[in-house]
Coordinates of C-alpha atoms and ligand atoms in Angstrom, one line a residue:
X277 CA -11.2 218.3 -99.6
X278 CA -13.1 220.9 -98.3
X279 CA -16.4 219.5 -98.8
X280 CA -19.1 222.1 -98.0
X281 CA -16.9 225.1 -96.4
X282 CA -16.0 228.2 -98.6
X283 CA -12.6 227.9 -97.7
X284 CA -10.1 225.2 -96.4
X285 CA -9.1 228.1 -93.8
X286 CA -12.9 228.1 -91.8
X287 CA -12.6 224.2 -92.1
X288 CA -9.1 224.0 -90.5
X289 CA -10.6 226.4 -87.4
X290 CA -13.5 224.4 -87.5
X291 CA -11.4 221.5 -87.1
X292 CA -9.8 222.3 -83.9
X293 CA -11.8 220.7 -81.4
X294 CA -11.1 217.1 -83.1
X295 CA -7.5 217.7 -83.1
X296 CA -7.4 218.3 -79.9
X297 CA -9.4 215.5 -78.9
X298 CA -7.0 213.4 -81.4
X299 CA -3.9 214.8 -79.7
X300 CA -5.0 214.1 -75.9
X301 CA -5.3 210.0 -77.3
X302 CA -2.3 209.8 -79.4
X303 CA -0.2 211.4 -76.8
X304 CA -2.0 209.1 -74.1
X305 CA -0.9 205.0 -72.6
X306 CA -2.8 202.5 -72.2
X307 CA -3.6 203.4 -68.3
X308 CA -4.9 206.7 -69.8
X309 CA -1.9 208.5 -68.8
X310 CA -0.1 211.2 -71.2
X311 CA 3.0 209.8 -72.4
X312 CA 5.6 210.5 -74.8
X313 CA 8.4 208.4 -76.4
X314 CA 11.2 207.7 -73.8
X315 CA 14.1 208.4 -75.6
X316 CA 12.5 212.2 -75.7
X317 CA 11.9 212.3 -72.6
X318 CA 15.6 211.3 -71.6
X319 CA 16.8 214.2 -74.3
X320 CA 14.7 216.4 -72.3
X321 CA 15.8 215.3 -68.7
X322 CA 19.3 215.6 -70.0
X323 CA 19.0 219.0 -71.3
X324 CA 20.6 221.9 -69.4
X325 CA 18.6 224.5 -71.3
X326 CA 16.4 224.3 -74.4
X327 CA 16.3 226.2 -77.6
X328 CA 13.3 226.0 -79.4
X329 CA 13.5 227.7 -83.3
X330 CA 10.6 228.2 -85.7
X331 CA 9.5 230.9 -88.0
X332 CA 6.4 232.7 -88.0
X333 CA 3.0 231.1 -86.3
X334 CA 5.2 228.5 -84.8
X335 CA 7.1 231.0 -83.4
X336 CA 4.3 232.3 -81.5
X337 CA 3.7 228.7 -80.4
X338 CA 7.2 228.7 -79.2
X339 CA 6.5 231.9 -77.2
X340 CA 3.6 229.7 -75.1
X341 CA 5.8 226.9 -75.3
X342 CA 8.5 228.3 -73.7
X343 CA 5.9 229.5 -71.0
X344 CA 4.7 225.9 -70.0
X345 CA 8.5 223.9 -70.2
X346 CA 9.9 226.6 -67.7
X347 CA 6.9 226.9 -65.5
X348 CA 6.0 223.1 -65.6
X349 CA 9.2 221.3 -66.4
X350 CA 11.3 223.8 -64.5
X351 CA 13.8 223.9 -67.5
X352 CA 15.3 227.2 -69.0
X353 CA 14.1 227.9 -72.7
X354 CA 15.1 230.5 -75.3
X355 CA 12.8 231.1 -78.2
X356 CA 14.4 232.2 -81.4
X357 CA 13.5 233.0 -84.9
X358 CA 14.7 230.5 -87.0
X359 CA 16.5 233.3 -90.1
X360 CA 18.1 235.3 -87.1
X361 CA 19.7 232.5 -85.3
X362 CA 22.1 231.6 -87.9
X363 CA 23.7 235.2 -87.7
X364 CA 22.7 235.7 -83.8
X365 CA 23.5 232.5 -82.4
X366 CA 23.7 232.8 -78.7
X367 CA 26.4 231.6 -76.5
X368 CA 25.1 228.0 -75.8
X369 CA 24.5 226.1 -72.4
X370 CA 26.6 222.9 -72.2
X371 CA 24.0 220.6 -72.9
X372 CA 21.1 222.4 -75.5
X373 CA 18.4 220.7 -76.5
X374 CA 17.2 222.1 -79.6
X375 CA 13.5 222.0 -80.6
X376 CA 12.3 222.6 -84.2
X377 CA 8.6 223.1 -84.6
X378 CA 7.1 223.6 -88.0
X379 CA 3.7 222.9 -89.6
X380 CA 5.1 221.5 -92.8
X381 CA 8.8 220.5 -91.9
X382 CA 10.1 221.8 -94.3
X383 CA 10.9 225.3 -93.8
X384 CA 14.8 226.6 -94.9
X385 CA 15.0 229.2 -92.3
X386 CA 14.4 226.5 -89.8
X387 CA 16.4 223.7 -91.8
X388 CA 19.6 225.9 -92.1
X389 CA 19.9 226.0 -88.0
X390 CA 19.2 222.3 -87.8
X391 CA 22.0 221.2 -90.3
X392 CA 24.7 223.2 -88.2
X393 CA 22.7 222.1 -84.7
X394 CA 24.0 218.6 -86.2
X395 CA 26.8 219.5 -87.2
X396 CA 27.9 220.9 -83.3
X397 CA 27.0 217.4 -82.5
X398 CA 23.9 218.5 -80.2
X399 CA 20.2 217.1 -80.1
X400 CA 17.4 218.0 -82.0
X401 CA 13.5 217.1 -81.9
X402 CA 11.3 218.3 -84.4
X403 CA 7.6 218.7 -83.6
X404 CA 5.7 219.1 -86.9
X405 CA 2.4 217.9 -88.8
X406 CA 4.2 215.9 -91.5
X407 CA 5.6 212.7 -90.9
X408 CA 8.8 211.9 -93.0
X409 CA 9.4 215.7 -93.8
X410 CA 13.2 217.4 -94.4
X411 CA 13.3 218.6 -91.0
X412 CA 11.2 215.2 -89.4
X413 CA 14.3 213.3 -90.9
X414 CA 17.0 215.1 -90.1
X415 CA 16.5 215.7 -86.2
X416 CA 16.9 212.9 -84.1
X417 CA 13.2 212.8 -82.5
X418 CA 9.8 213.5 -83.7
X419 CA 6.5 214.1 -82.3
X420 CA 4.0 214.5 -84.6
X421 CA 0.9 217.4 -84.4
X422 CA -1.5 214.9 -85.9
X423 CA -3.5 217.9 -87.5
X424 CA -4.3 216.5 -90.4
X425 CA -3.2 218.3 -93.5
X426 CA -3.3 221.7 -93.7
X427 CA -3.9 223.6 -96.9
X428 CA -4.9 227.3 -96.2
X429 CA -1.4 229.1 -96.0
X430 CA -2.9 231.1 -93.0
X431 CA -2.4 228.7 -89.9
X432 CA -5.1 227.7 -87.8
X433 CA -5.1 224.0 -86.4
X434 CA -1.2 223.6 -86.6
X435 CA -1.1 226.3 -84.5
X436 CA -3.5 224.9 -81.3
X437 CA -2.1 221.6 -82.1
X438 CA 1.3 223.0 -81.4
X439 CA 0.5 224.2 -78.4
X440 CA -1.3 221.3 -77.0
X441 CA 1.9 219.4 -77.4
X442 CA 4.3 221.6 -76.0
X443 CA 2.1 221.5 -72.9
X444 CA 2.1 217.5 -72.9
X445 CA 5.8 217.7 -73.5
X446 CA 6.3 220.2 -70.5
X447 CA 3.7 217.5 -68.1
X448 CA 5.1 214.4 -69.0
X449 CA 8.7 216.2 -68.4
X450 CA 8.0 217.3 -64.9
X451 CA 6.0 214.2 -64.4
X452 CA 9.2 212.4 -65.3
X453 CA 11.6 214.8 -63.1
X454 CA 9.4 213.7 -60.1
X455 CA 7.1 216.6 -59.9
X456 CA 3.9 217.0 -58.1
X457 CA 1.6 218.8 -60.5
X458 CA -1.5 221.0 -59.6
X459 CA -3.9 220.1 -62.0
X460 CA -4.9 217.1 -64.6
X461 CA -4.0 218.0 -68.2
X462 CA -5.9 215.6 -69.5
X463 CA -8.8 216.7 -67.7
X464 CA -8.3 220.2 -68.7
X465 CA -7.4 219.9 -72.5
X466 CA -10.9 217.8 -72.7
X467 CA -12.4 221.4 -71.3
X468 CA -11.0 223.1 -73.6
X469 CA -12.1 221.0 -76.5
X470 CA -15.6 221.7 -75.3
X471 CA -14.8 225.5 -75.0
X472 CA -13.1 225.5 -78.6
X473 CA -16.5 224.0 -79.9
X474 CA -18.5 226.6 -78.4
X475 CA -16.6 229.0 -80.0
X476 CA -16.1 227.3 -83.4
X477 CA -20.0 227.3 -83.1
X478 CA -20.0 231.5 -82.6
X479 CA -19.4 231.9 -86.3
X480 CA -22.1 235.0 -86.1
X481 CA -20.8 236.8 -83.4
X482 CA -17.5 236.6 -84.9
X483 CA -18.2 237.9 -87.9
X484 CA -20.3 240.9 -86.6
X485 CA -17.6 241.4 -84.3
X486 CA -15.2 241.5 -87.5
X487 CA -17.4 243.9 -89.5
X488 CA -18.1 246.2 -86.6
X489 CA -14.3 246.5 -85.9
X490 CA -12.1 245.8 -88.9
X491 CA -14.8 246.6 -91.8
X492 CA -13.2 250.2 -93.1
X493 CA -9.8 250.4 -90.8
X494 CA -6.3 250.5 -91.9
X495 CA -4.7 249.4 -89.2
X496 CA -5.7 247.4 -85.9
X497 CA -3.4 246.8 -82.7
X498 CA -3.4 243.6 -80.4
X499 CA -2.4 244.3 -77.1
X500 CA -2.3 241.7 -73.9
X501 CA 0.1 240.7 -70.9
X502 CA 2.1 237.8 -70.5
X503 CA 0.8 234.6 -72.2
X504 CA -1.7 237.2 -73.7
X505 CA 0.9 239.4 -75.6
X506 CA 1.8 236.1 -78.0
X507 CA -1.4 235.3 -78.8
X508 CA -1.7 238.6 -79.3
X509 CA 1.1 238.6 -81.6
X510 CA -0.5 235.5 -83.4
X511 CA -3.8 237.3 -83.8
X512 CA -1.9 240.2 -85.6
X513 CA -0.1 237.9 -88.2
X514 CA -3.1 236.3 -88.8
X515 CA -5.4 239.5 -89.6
X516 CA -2.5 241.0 -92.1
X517 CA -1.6 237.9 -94.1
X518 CA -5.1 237.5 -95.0
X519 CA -6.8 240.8 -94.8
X520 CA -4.0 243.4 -95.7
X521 CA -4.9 245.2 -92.7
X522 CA -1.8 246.5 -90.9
X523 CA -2.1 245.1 -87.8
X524 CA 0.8 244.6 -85.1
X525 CA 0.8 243.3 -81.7
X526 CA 2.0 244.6 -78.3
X527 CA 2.6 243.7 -75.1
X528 CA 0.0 246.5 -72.9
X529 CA 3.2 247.9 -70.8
X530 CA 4.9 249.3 -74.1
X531 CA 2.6 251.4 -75.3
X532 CA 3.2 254.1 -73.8
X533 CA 6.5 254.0 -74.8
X534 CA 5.7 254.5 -78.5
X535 CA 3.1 252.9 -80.0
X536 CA 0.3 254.8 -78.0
X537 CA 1.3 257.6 -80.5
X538 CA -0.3 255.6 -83.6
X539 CA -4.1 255.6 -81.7
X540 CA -6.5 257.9 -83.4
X541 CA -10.2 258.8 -83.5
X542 CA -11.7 255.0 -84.5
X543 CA -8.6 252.7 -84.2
X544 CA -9.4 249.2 -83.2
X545 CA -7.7 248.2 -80.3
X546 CA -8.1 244.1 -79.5
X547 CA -7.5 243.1 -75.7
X548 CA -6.9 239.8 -74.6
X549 CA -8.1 239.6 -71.2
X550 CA -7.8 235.8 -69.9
X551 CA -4.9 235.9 -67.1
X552 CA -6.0 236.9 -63.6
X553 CA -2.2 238.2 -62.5
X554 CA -2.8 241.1 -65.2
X555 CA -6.0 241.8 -65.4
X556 CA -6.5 245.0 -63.4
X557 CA -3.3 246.5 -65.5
X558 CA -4.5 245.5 -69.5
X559 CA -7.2 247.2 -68.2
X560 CA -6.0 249.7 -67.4
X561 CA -4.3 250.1 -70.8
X562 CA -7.7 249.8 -72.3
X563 CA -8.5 253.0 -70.4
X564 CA -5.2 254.4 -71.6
X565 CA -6.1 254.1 -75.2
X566 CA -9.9 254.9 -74.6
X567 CA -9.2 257.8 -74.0
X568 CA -7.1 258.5 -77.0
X569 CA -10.0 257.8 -79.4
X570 CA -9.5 253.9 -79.8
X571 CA -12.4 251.3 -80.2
X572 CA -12.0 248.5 -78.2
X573 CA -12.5 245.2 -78.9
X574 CA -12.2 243.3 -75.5
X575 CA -12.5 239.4 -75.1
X576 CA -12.0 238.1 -71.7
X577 CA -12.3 235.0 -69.8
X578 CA -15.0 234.2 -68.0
X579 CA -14.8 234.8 -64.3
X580 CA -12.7 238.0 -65.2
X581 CA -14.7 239.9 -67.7
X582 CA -16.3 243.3 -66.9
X583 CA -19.6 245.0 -68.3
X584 CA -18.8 246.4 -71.8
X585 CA -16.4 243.2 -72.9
X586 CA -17.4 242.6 -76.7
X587 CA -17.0 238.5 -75.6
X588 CA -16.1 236.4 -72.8
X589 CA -14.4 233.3 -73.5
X590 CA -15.4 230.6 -71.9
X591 CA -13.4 229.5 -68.9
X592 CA -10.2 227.5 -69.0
X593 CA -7.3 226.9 -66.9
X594 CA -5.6 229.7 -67.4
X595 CA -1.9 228.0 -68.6
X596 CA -3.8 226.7 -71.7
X597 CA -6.3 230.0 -72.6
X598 CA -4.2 230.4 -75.7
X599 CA -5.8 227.6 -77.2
X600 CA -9.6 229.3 -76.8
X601 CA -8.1 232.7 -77.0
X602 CA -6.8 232.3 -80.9
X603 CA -10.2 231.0 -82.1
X604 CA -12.1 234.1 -82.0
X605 CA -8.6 236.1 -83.9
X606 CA -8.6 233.5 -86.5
X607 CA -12.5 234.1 -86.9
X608 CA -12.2 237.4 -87.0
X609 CA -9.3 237.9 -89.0
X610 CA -11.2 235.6 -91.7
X611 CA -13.9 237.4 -92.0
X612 CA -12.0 240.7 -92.4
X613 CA -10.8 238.9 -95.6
X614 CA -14.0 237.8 -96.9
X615 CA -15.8 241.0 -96.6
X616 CA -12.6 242.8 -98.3
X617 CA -12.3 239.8 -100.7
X618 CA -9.7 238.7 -100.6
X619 CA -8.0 235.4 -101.5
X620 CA -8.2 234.1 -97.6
X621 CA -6.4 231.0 -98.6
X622 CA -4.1 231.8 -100.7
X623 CA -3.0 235.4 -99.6
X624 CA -0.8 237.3 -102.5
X625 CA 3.1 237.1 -102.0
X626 CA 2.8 233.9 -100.0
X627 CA 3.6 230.5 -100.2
X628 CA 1.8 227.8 -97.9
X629 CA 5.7 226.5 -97.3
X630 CA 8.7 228.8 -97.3
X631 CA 11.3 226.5 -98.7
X632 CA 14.0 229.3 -99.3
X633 CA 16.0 231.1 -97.0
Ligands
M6R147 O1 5.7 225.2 -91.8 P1 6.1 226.1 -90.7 O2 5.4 226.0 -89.4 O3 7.6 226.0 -90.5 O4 5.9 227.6 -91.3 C1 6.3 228.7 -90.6 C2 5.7 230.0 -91.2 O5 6.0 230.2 -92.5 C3 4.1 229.9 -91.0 O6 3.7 229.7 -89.7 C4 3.5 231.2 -91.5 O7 3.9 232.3 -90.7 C5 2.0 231.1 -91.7 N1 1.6 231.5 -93.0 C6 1.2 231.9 -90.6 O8 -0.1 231.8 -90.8

């Protein structure tokens, strides 16, 4: 039900903070230590290197995902779309470990890899919100997102619940390999729950943001660096499933070899600014694009923002910024559909599950 909200897809961002806070107790022992189901952890312990497949928002989950398991658990990861793998399939490691995440479980592109994953014989662990779905079944683990349902076919909470337990899944991993780790995920998830309500409670400034921006464009780029660029990527699925906007995402290093060619008088640039290793050089791809014409639109984390930023997250450890970062795309990308009215939940050509291949 979605009670008072206009649409399911401003309760589901609303809803974040409370999954979050859901996710940090269901993934936590009784000593108050995270902790995931053993026989996972052994898959993972035992796994040379780890393929993770999904399709779509998930994918861009995967992207982070990938970033926390390699620079946390120390294990090599390769991302891969779910409908290319079965044509593309890499040459495999000896012992893969093969992750499926999906909101609803029940995605084709992503079903069709795991029945041949099982048919090689090799592992497979399904993160997803749905208990008991098609691809919940079929793998051999599951941890669940415990997001609560989601209805709006644009996804918001699955996607910051993914997240959250790829990072659990990376700390408890190293934790288990023996590794001393620099800082308290517990402790910093429960930060960003509070920085995720802040955010959820910036409505206005979102949607001012949105209208000044994205009101009369055609198209609108997303640029960032490193764990930046996905959410970047995100941020761009988002705003054209629900607001028709053409809007892609790049990391800030290519575009000058291309895209910088698409920048006129007006067009909206959106930097992600919330990782202190890049921040001097998105930057400076700000300035490149400046001076073509663009309007940015530049969020940044506190403690690196500069005069002029349109908003300054607030601050994070910056491993998990993805999970504030998205909040204010998802916001804005909303109301981009709402003033163009469109259907925000149910966007045209698109189903909430993708059940064919
Ligand atoms: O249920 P899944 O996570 O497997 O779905 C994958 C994609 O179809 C899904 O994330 C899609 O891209 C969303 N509509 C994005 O908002």
């Amino acid at each position: 039900e979605k009670g008072t909200y206009p649409h399911y897809m401003l309760k589901e961002i609303d809803e974040q903070p409370l999954v979050l806070r859901k996710i940090i107790q269901k993934y936590q022992n009784d000593q108050g230590e995270l902790a995931i189901d053993g026989e996972i952890l052994n898959a993972m312990n035992s796994a040379d290197r780890i393929y993770i497949i999904a399709a779509g928002t998930s994918y861009h989950a995967g992207l982070v995902g990938k970033q926390y398991i390699e620079k946390v658990a120390k294990v090599p990861v390769e991302v891969h779309i779910s409908s290319e793998f079965v044509y593309n399939t890499p040459l495999l490691s000896e012992k893969p470990l093969f992750i499926f995440i999906s909101q609803s479980g029940e995605t084709a592109d992503s079903r069709a890899v795991l029945v041949s994953v099982k048919e090689m014989g090799y592992p497979a662990l399904t993160i997803t919100n749905v208990p008991g779905s098609t691809l919940s079944r079929e793998a051999d683990y599951t941890l669940l997102l415990h997001a609560g349902p989601e209805i709006a076919v644009a996804s918001t909470k699955a996607y910051t619940a993914q997240v959250a337990v790829l990072a659990i899944l990376a700390e408890v991993t190293a934790i288990a390999k023996g590794r001393k780790l620099e800082f308290n995920l517990v402790k910093e998830l429960g930060i960003v729950a509070n920085a995720m309500e802040t955010l959820c409670d910036s409505k206005e400034t979102f949607e001012d943001i949105s209208r000044s921006f994205l009101s009369t464009t055609r198209n609108a780029f997303f640029i960032g660096r490193s764990i930046d660029y996905y959410v970047g990527l995100e941020g761009a699925l988002k705003l054209k499933e629900i607001s028709y906007i053409q809007a892609e995402g790049f990391a800030g290093g290519e575009l000058k070899h291309g895209t910088i060619a698409l920048i006129e008088d007006g067009t909206p640039i959106i930097a992600l600014a919330t990782q202190e290793g890049v921040n001097l050089s998105i930057r400076g791809n700000v300035k490149e694009v400046v001076a073509r014409g663009a309007n940015p639109c530049i969020i940044s984390m506190k403690g690196l923002d500069q005069d002029g930023d349109t908003f300054v997250l607030p601050e994070v450890h910056e491993m998990l910024s993805p999970l504030v970062s998205v909040i204010p795309l998802q916001l804005i990308s909303y109301y981009a559909a709402l003033h163009r009215d469109c259907d925000v939940d149910k966007p045209r050509n698109l189903a909430k599950s993708v059940t064919v291949e």
